[in-house]
Every structure is written in structure tokens, then in C-alpha cells.
mmCIF file of C-alpha atoms in Angstrom:
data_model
loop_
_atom_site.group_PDB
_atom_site.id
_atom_site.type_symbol
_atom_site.label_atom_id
_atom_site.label_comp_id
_atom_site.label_asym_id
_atom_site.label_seq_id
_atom_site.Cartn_x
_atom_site.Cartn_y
_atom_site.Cartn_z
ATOM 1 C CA UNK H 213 0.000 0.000 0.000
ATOM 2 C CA UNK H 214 1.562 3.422 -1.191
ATOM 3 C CA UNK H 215 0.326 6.361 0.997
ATOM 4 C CA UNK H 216 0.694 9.793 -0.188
ATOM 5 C CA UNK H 217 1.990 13.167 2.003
ATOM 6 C CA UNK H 218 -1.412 12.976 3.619
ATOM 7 C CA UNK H 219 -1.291 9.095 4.978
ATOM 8 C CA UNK H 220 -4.102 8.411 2.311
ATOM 9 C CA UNK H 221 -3.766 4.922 -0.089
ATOM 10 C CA UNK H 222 -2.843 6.120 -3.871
ATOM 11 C CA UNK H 223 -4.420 3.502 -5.814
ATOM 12 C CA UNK H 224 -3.531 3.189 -9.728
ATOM 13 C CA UNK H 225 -5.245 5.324 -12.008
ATOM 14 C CA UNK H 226 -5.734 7.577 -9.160
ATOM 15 C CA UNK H 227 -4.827 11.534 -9.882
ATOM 16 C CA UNK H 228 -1.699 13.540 -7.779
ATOM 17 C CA UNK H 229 -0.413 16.593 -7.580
ATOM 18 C CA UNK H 230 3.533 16.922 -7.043
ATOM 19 C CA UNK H 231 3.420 19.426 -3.871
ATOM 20 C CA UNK H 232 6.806 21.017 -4.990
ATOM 21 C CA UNK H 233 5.647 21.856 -9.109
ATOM 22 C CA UNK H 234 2.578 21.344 -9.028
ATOM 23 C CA UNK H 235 2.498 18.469 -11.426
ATOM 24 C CA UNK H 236 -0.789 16.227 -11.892
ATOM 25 C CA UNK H 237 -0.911 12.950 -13.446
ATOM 26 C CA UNK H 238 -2.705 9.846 -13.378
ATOM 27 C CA UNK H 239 -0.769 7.287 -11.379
ATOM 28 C CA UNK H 240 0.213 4.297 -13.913
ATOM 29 C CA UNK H 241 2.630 2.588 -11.586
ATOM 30 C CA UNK H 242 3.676 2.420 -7.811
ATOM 31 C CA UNK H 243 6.906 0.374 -6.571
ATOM 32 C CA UNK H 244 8.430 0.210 -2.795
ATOM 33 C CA UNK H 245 12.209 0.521 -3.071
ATOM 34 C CA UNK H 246 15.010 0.743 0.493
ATOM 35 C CA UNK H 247 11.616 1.319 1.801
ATOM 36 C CA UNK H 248 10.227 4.428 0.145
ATOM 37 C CA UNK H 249 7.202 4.346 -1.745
ATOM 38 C CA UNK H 250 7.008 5.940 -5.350
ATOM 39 C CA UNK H 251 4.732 6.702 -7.988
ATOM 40 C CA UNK H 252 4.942 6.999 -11.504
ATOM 41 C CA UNK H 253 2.992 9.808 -13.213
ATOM 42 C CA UNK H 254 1.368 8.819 -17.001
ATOM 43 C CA UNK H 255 2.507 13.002 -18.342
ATOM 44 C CA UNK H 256 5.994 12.971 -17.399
ATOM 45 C CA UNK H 257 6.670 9.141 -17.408
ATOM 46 C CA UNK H 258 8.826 10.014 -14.208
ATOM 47 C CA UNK H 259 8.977 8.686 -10.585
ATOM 48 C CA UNK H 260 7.973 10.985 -7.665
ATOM 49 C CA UNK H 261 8.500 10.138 -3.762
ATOM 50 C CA UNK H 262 4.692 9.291 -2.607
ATOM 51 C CA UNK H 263 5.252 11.072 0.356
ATOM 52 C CA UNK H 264 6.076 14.326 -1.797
ATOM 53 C CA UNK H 265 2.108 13.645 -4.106
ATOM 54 C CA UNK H 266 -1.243 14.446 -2.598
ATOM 55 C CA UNK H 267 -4.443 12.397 -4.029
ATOM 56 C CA UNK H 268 -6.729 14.727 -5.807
ATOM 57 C CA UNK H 269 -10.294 14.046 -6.275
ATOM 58 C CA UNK H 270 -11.263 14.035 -10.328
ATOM 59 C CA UNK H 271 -13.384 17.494 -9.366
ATOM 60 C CA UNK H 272 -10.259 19.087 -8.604
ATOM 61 C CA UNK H 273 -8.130 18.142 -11.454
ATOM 62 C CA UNK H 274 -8.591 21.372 -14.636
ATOM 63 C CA UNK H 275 -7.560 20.846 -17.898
ATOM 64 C CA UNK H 276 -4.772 22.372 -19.606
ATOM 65 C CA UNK H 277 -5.392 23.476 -23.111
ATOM 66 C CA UNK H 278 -2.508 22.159 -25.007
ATOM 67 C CA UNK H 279 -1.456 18.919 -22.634
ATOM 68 C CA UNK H 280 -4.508 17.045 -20.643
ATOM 69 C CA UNK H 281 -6.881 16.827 -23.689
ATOM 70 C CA UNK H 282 -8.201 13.030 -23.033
ATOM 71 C CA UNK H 283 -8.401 12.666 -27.042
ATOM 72 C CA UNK H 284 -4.998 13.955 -27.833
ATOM 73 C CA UNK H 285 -1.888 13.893 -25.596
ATOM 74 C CA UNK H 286 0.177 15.580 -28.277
ATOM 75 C CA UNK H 287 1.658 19.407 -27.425
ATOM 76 C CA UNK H 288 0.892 21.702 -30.224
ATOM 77 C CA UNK H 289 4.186 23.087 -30.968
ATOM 78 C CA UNK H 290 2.892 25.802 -33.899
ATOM 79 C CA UNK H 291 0.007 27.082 -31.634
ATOM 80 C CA UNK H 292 2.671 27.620 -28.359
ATOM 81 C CA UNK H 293 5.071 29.169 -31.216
ATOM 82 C CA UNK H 294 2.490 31.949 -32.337
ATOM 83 C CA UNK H 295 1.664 32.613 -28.362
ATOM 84 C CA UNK H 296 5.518 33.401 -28.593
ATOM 85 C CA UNK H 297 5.323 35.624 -31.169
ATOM 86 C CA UNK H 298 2.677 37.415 -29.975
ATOM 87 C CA UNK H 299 4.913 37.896 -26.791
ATOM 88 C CA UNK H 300 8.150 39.182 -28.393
ATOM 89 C CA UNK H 301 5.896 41.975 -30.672
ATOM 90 C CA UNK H 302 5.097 43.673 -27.172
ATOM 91 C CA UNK H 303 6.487 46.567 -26.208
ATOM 92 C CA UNK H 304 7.638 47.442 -22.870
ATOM 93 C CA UNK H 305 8.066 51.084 -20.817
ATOM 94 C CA UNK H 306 8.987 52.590 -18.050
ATOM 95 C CA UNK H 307 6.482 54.975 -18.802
ATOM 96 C CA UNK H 308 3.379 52.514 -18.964
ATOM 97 C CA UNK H 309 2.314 52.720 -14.956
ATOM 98 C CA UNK H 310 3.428 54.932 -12.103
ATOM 99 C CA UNK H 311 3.502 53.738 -8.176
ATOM 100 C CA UNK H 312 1.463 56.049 -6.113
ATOM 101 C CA UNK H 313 3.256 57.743 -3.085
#
């Protein structure tokens, strides 16, 4: 039985946030190993420390637009590109906002 940081069972195919990034993914595997639990995360295909994940009930979990789409796991590289662009056309001033005082 792998607990997570709260003492509560992770089963498989049960969602987790990483408490120090804030990462959620569905739990695909769990091993015990020199006695510490871990948990392996379906988005990153990477181990975390079960004591360092916190269950999440499926109300909790939000969708990103370009990763958690159920019906495509594939990022969008073009669409994040143009976000870019859009980003690097802005100007910036030190003459947009003044602090008060």
C-alpha cells in the first residue's frame, strides 16, 4: 500500500499533484524501493516520492489546453510558437504605470 503526504492509499489510475511543481498525473505505476514508496505519473513518465504527491479528487483536477486533452496527448508546438510571437511583438516602458506615493 503506497500512501501519499497525507497518509491516504494512492491507488492506480488515481490523480496527484507533485506538492513542490505542481504536477498532476494519473498514477500508472507504484513500486516500494530501500523502503520508500514511489509513484509513476502517465505526463511525465517520471517517478515521484509518494510522500512528496497528494491524491486529488477528479473534481479538482482542470484541464490544460494544449497537454490534458483526453483525445490527444500531443503538445501543439505551432500554436505555443504563435503565443511566442505574440509575446516578443510587445512593447515594454517605463512609462506605462506609475507607483502612487
Amino acid at each position: 500500500m503506497v500512501l501519499d503526504a497525507r497518509d491516504i492509499e494512492i491507488p492506480l489510475d488515481s490523480y496527484v499533484r507533485y506538492v513542490d511543481t505542481g504536477t498532476i498525473g494519473k498514477v500508472v505505476d507504484e513500486k516500494t524501493q530501500d523502503g520508500i514508496d514511489w509513484v509513476k505519473l502517465d505526463k511525465t513518465n517520471m517517478w515521484y516520492r509518494a510522500k512528496l504527491v497528494e491524491l486529488l479528487d477528479k473534481k479538482d483536477i482542470k484541464k490544460s489546453a494544449y497537454y490534458d486533452r483526453e483525445d490527444d496527448n500531443d503538445v501543439d508546438v505551432d500554436e505555443l510558437k504563435e503565443k511566442a510571437m505574440k509575446f516578443e511583438d510587445m512593447e515594454l516602458s517605463s512609462h506605462v504605470a506609475e507607483g502612487g506615493g
